[in-house]
Structure formats: structure tokens, C-alpha cells
mmCIF file of C-alpha atoms in Angstrom:
data_model
loop_
_atom_site.group_PDB
_atom_site.id
_atom_site.type_symbol
_atom_site.label_atom_id
_atom_site.label_comp_id
_atom_site.label_asym_id
_atom_site.label_seq_id
_atom_site.Cartn_x
_atom_site.Cartn_y
_atom_site.Cartn_z
ATOM 1 C CA ASP J 1 -14.379 -0.846 2.710
ATOM 2 C CA GLN J 2 -12.873 -3.957 4.248
ATOM 3 C CA GLN J 3 -10.881 -5.742 1.584
ATOM 4 C CA VAL J 4 -9.684 -8.420 4.001
ATOM 5 C CA LYS J 5 -12.239 -9.904 6.357
ATOM 6 C CA GLN J 6 -11.876 -12.204 9.322
ATOM 7 C CA ASN J 7 -15.458 -12.829 10.301
ATOM 8 C CA SER J 8 -14.780 -14.755 13.495
ATOM 9 C CA PRO J 9 -13.549 -12.434 16.229
ATOM 10 C CA SER J 10 -12.687 -15.385 18.448
ATOM 11 C CA LEU J 11 -12.158 -19.150 18.401
ATOM 12 C CA SER J 12 -11.691 -21.576 21.272
ATOM 13 C CA VAL J 13 -10.247 -25.085 20.839
ATOM 14 C CA GLN J 14 -8.927 -27.872 23.035
ATOM 15 C CA GLU J 15 -5.222 -28.604 23.212
ATOM 16 C CA GLY J 16 -4.242 -31.242 20.663
ATOM 17 C CA ARG J 17 -7.167 -30.524 18.342
ATOM 18 C CA ILE J 18 -7.108 -28.628 15.054
ATOM 19 C CA SER J 19 -7.564 -24.849 14.931
ATOM 20 C CA ILE J 20 -8.933 -23.424 11.677
ATOM 21 C CA LEU J 21 -8.837 -19.679 11.164
ATOM 22 C CA ASN J 22 -10.554 -18.208 8.140
ATOM 23 C CA CYS J 23 -10.022 -15.141 6.012
ATOM 24 C CA ASP J 24 -11.883 -13.756 2.986
ATOM 25 C CA TYR J 25 -10.752 -11.055 0.593
ATOM 26 C CA THR J 26 -12.469 -8.999 -2.075
ATOM 27 C CA ASN J 27 -9.616 -7.488 -4.087
ATOM 28 C CA SER J 28 -8.761 -9.764 -7.025
ATOM 29 C CA MET J 29 -5.419 -7.962 -7.394
ATOM 30 C CA PHE J 30 -4.132 -9.519 -4.188
ATOM 31 C CA ASP J 31 -1.528 -12.168 -4.997
ATOM 32 C CA TYR J 32 0.368 -12.693 -1.775
ATOM 33 C CA PHE J 33 -1.118 -13.540 1.582
ATOM 34 C CA LEU J 34 0.385 -13.662 5.042
ATOM 35 C CA TRP J 35 -0.624 -14.715 8.521
ATOM 36 C CA TYR J 36 0.695 -12.887 11.545
ATOM 37 C CA LYS J 37 0.413 -13.882 15.186
ATOM 38 C CA LYS J 38 0.210 -11.269 17.909
ATOM 39 C CA TYR J 39 0.577 -11.653 21.659
ATOM 40 C CA PRO J 40 -0.693 -8.886 23.977
ATOM 41 C CA ALA J 41 1.635 -5.882 24.250
ATOM 42 C CA GLU J 42 3.840 -7.172 21.412
ATOM 43 C CA GLY J 43 4.059 -6.477 17.696
ATOM 44 C CA PRO J 44 2.680 -8.881 15.084
ATOM 45 C CA THR J 45 5.053 -11.734 14.271
ATOM 46 C CA PHE J 46 5.185 -13.255 10.797
ATOM 47 C CA LEU J 47 3.923 -16.839 10.796
ATOM 48 C CA ILE J 48 3.435 -18.175 7.292
ATOM 49 C CA SER J 49 2.639 -16.924 3.804
ATOM 50 C CA ILE J 50 1.360 -18.140 0.455
ATOM 51 C CA SER J 51 1.513 -16.748 -3.045
ATOM 52 C CA SER J 52 -1.358 -16.968 -5.489
ATOM 53 C CA ILE J 53 0.504 -19.491 -7.622
ATOM 54 C CA LYS J 54 0.054 -22.060 -4.873
ATOM 55 C CA ASP J 55 -2.963 -23.447 -3.079
ATOM 56 C CA LYS J 56 -1.173 -24.797 -0.020
ATOM 57 C CA ASN J 57 1.898 -23.995 2.036
ATOM 58 C CA GLU J 58 3.001 -25.957 5.063
ATOM 59 C CA ASP J 59 5.456 -25.149 7.848
ATOM 60 C CA GLY J 60 5.502 -27.582 10.738
ATOM 61 C CA ARG J 61 2.183 -27.464 12.558
ATOM 62 C CA PHE J 62 0.954 -24.572 10.405
ATOM 63 C CA THR J 63 -0.653 -24.936 6.979
ATOM 64 C CA VAL J 64 -2.237 -22.199 4.907
ATOM 65 C CA PHE J 65 -4.742 -23.053 2.184
ATOM 66 C CA LEU J 66 -5.728 -20.658 -0.597
ATOM 67 C CA ASN J 67 -8.896 -20.940 -2.686
ATOM 68 C CA LYS J 68 -8.561 -18.214 -5.311
ATOM 69 C CA SER J 69 -11.932 -18.798 -6.927
ATOM 70 C CA ALA J 70 -13.646 -18.305 -3.574
ATOM 71 C CA LYS J 71 -11.205 -15.562 -2.506
ATOM 72 C CA HIS J 72 -10.732 -17.449 0.714
ATOM 73 C CA LEU J 73 -7.780 -18.590 2.754
ATOM 74 C CA SER J 74 -7.487 -20.517 5.952
ATOM 75 C CA LEU J 75 -4.809 -21.276 8.513
ATOM 76 C CA HIS J 76 -4.749 -24.726 10.074
ATOM 77 C CA ILE J 77 -2.836 -25.399 13.266
ATOM 78 C CA VAL J 78 -2.390 -29.066 14.134
ATOM 79 C CA PRO J 79 -2.037 -29.999 16.931
ATOM 80 C CA SER J 80 -3.009 -26.826 18.754
ATOM 81 C CA GLN J 81 -0.991 -25.909 21.839
ATOM 82 C CA PRO J 82 -1.761 -23.470 24.678
ATOM 83 C CA GLY J 83 1.170 -21.309 23.508
ATOM 84 C CA ASP J 84 -0.694 -20.777 20.235
ATOM 85 C CA SER J 85 -3.229 -18.625 22.096
ATOM 86 C CA ALA J 86 -2.926 -15.209 20.451
ATOM 87 C CA VAL J 87 -4.604 -12.922 17.937
ATOM 88 C CA TYR J 88 -4.082 -14.066 14.343
ATOM 89 C CA PHE J 89 -4.132 -11.494 11.559
ATOM 90 C CA CYS J 90 -4.610 -12.276 7.905
ATOM 91 C CA ALA J 91 -2.920 -9.812 5.509
ATOM 92 C CA ALA J 92 -2.736 -9.432 1.741
ATOM 93 C CA LYS J 93 -0.832 -7.465 -0.887
ATOM 94 C CA GLY J 94 -1.072 -7.137 -4.620
ATOM 95 C CA GLY J 95 1.534 -7.004 -7.381
ATOM 96 C CA SER J 96 4.359 -4.538 -6.880
ATOM 97 C CA ASN J 97 2.442 -2.668 -4.202
ATOM 98 C CA TYR J 98 4.279 -2.447 -0.899
ATOM 99 C CA LYS J 99 1.060 -1.969 1.030
ATOM 100 C CA LEU J 100 -0.250 -4.749 3.268
ATOM 101 C CA THR J 101 -3.972 -4.798 3.983
ATOM 102 C CA PHE J 102 -4.904 -6.465 7.255
ATOM 103 C CA GLY J 103 -8.004 -8.171 8.564
ATOM 104 C CA LYS J 104 -9.336 -7.353 12.002
ATOM 105 C CA GLY J 105 -7.863 -10.446 13.613
ATOM 106 C CA THR J 106 -9.198 -13.580 15.309
ATOM 107 C CA LEU J 107 -8.428 -14.298 18.956
ATOM 108 C CA LEU J 108 -7.502 -17.965 19.305
ATOM 109 C CA THR J 109 -7.676 -19.537 22.745
ATOM 110 C CA VAL J 110 -6.276 -23.041 23.153
ATOM 111 C CA ASN J 111 -7.482 -24.636 26.371
ATOM 112 C CA PRO J 112 -5.283 -27.182 28.185
ATOM 113 C CA ASP T 1 19.517 -7.561 19.382
ATOM 114 C CA THR T 2 15.931 -6.611 18.549
ATOM 115 C CA ALA T 3 15.300 -6.526 14.800
ATOM 116 C CA VAL T 4 12.789 -3.647 14.809
ATOM 117 C CA SER T 5 12.744 -1.448 17.895
ATOM 118 C CA GLN T 6 10.553 1.478 18.869
ATOM 119 C CA THR T 7 10.818 4.117 21.571
ATOM 120 C CA PRO T 8 9.033 4.912 23.729
ATOM 121 C CA LYS T 9 6.896 1.864 24.433
ATOM 122 C CA TYR T 10 4.298 3.947 26.276
ATOM 123 C CA LEU T 11 3.482 7.607 25.798
ATOM 124 C CA VAL T 12 0.888 9.525 27.816
ATOM 125 C CA THR T 13 0.450 13.180 26.937
ATOM 126 C CA GLN T 14 -1.990 16.068 26.934
ATOM 127 C CA MET T 15 -4.059 17.253 23.998
ATOM 128 C CA GLY T 16 -2.296 19.878 21.922
ATOM 129 C CA ASN T 17 1.216 18.634 22.664
ATOM 130 C CA ASP T 18 3.764 17.612 20.023
ATOM 131 C CA LYS T 19 5.442 14.210 20.359
ATOM 132 C CA SER T 20 7.773 11.924 18.424
ATOM 133 C CA ILE T 21 8.090 8.154 18.199
ATOM 134 C CA LYS T 22 11.345 6.631 16.991
ATOM 135 C CA CYS T 23 11.912 3.414 15.069
ATOM 136 C CA GLU T 24 15.100 1.612 14.154
ATOM 137 C CA GLN T 25 15.704 -1.640 12.280
ATOM 138 C CA ASN T 26 18.925 -3.625 12.143
ATOM 139 C CA LEU T 27 17.807 -6.040 9.433
ATOM 140 C CA GLY T 28 19.412 -4.143 6.580
ATOM 141 C CA HIS T 29 15.994 -3.612 5.021
ATOM 142 C CA ASP T 30 15.316 -0.873 2.471
ATOM 143 C CA THR T 31 11.689 -0.163 3.333
ATOM 144 C CA MET T 32 10.068 0.956 6.564
ATOM 145 C CA TYR T 33 6.440 1.546 7.533
ATOM 146 C CA TRP T 34 4.215 3.100 10.162
ATOM 147 C CA TYR T 35 0.906 1.455 11.032
ATOM 148 C CA LYS T 36 -1.836 2.565 13.399
ATOM 149 C CA GLN T 37 -3.964 0.092 15.344
ATOM 150 C CA ASP T 38 -7.044 1.904 16.558
ATOM 151 C CA SER T 39 -9.648 0.977 19.152
ATOM 152 C CA LYS T 40 -11.397 -1.263 16.634
ATOM 153 C CA LYS T 41 -8.145 -3.251 16.354
ATOM 154 C CA PHE T 42 -7.617 -2.623 12.641
ATOM 155 C CA LEU T 43 -3.980 -2.337 11.595
ATOM 156 C CA LYS T 44 -3.823 0.397 8.957
ATOM 157 C CA ILE T 45 -0.844 1.602 6.972
ATOM 158 C CA MET T 46 0.006 5.263 7.414
ATOM 159 C CA PHE T 47 3.343 5.808 5.682
ATOM 160 C CA SER T 48 6.129 3.932 4.006
ATOM 161 C CA TYR T 49 9.676 4.952 3.085
ATOM 162 C CA ASN T 50 11.989 3.146 0.702
ATOM 163 C CA ASN T 51 15.640 4.208 0.951
ATOM 164 C CA LYS T 52 14.584 7.439 2.666
ATOM 165 C CA GLU T 53 12.009 8.224 -0.023
ATOM 166 C CA LEU T 54 8.293 8.458 0.801
ATOM 167 C CA ILE T 55 6.396 5.820 -1.221
ATOM 168 C CA ILE T 56 3.120 5.381 0.662
ATOM 169 C CA ASN T 57 1.180 8.238 2.194
ATOM 170 C CA GLU T 58 -2.317 7.166 3.137
ATOM 171 C CA THR T 59 -5.052 9.583 4.123
ATOM 172 C CA VAL T 60 -3.477 10.799 7.331
ATOM 173 C CA PRO T 61 -3.837 14.288 8.861
ATOM 174 C CA ASN T 62 -0.868 16.488 8.035
ATOM 175 C CA ARG T 63 -0.239 16.778 11.785
ATOM 176 C CA PHE T 64 1.567 13.463 11.274
ATOM 177 C CA SER T 65 4.982 13.831 9.667
ATOM 178 C CA PRO T 66 7.353 10.919 9.105
ATOM 179 C CA LYS T 67 11.084 11.523 8.870
ATOM 180 C CA SER T 68 13.699 9.075 7.662
ATOM 181 C CA PRO T 69 17.259 10.277 8.407
ATOM 182 C CA ASP T 70 18.655 7.052 6.945
ATOM 183 C CA LYS T 71 17.227 3.756 5.737
ATOM 184 C CA ALA T 72 17.565 2.149 9.175
ATOM 185 C CA HIS T 73 15.428 4.783 10.911
ATOM 186 C CA LEU T 74 11.899 6.061 10.447
ATOM 187 C CA ASN T 75 10.545 8.473 13.029
ATOM 188 C CA LEU T 76 6.984 9.721 13.402
ATOM 189 C CA HIS T 77 6.310 13.237 14.634
ATOM 190 C CA ILE T 78 2.796 14.215 15.661
ATOM 191 C CA ASN T 79 1.805 17.858 16.139
ATOM 192 C CA SER T 80 -1.142 19.173 18.126
ATOM 193 C CA LEU T 81 -2.171 15.820 19.486
ATOM 194 C CA GLU T 82 -5.893 15.050 19.614
ATOM 195 C CA LEU T 83 -7.889 12.524 21.659
ATOM 196 C CA GLY T 84 -8.491 10.468 18.515
ATOM 197 C CA ASP T 85 -4.772 9.950 18.060
ATOM 198 C CA SER T 86 -4.802 7.543 20.995
ATOM 199 C CA ALA T 87 -3.838 4.185 19.531
ATOM 200 C CA VAL T 88 -0.986 1.726 19.219
ATOM 201 C CA TYR T 89 1.540 2.698 16.557
ATOM 202 C CA PHE T 90 3.635 -0.047 14.972
ATOM 203 C CA CYS T 91 6.763 0.362 12.932
ATOM 204 C CA ALA T 92 7.694 -2.338 10.421
ATOM 205 C CA SER T 93 10.374 -3.019 7.841
ATOM 206 C CA SER T 94 10.820 -5.195 4.773
ATOM 207 C CA GLN T 95 13.465 -5.968 2.196
ATOM 208 C CA GLY T 96 11.692 -3.695 -0.225
ATOM 209 C CA ASP T 97 12.019 -5.659 -3.424
ATOM 210 C CA ARG T 98 8.222 -5.641 -3.798
ATOM 211 C CA GLY T 99 8.239 -9.122 -5.208
ATOM 212 C CA LEU T 100 6.388 -12.181 -4.064
ATOM 213 C CA GLY T 101 7.746 -13.251 -0.733
ATOM 214 C CA GLU T 102 7.969 -9.731 0.594
ATOM 215 C CA THR T 103 7.399 -9.998 4.335
ATOM 216 C CA GLN T 104 7.130 -7.147 6.800
ATOM 217 C CA TYR T 105 8.630 -7.424 10.278
ATOM 218 C CA PHE T 106 7.062 -5.441 13.082
ATOM 219 C CA GLY T 107 8.306 -3.621 16.134
ATOM 220 C CA PRO T 108 6.716 -4.040 19.579
ATOM 221 C CA GLY T 109 4.457 -0.999 19.246
ATOM 222 C CA THR T 110 4.119 2.365 20.978
ATOM 223 C CA ARG T 111 0.984 2.824 23.047
ATOM 224 C CA LEU T 112 -0.060 6.469 22.815
ATOM 225 C CA LEU T 113 -2.701 7.852 25.146
ATOM 226 C CA VAL T 114 -3.830 11.440 24.683
ATOM 227 C CA LEU T 115 -5.652 12.955 27.665
#
């Protein structure tokens, strides 16, 4: 039972354009959401997060949007750079639970 | 000065052997985790310790035994290794206050191949 879904296994964009990565969740108890970036042969690196009391969080080129009614979040990267090419994981947790539930990841390729 | 480190990075072994993976964090965090990333690329929680106390124990074969000698270390011992144990194992740590803003920081992973 996948509680966090990233339906696009891969995404390819041109350098300088916007990258939009999507994530859907089913568990209404989730109240904190994170995006991680992972390069090959490395561990996931924390990128940006958002709590359920917000609908947008911005950090430089990265913005995460949360639509609670649709149980959907997205990560926008503007402008995209070749160094952004990596696998992006969406993750969620609920309440006082330590456990993070991850999506399967989306491989982003930014072409020069 | 790596924040979360794991050893070894690669581990190739025969079926039936017993092996251990070590994890250390220098972030002063109270909570540590083990995740498994299988061939389908899902990252799944296996165990979590908070201040040396087991707090998460997902459905994992009892051949897997975590050990936390202190809050900066969480080791994973695997008995009687099977082919299906081949995966990448990630250690992570977090502050452990369980509140909003809790972020987990990951190690580089240990790539285990059972032959």
C-alpha cells in the first residue's frame, strides 16, 4: 500500500526552464512533507520541507507547494541547472510519529 | 567531518554468512534509523532508536538485529544472509523531538550484495 506516490519515474527539462516534480499522498494524518535529492552512490540529501499549516515554502530556486484538499504536493525548480540532475524523493510523516514514508522517486535530467 | 557515516560502503558476501554494518553520526542527534532501498528503489524504514531505545521496528526478519551502544552509533547485524537481502542500506539521524520540522539526515549508504 503506497501511501506516498510519485507517478512520474523520470522527467527531462532544458537548462533554464522550470522543473515540476509531483507527489500524491493518501494518508490524511500526514502533516509534514519533505523533498530529498539523491545523486548516484550517495545518500539522500534534504532539500526543502513544508508543514501542513502552509501551502507554500520557498528556498532560493526551490519552491514546494502543498494542496491539502487534493493531497498533492509539488516541487518547482526555477531555473533548472544541469547540477540539479538527480533522483528526487518525496517523503511524509504524521503527528508525533518518527517514521518517514517515501515515494519511489523521480529521476530529473536537466539538459544543457 | 561527515555528519552521518557508514562502514563499509560496499559489502559482497556469500549466502548464510553473518555481517555487520556500522553507522555513526556527529550531529548530536537523539534518534537514528536504518532504511533499506531494494531493487524497486523504495526507501523503507526498518528500525529506529531514540537515545538507545528501540522505537520503530517494522516488519523485518529477526535475522536483522540493530544495536545502539550509544546515541551516536547504530549498528545493523544480519545473520544467515539471503539473496533477497541484497540492497542498499541507509542510516539516518534526526534531532528526535518529533515535532514539525523534524528532518532526517542520511549517510552515504552501504551496498550489500549476497551471492
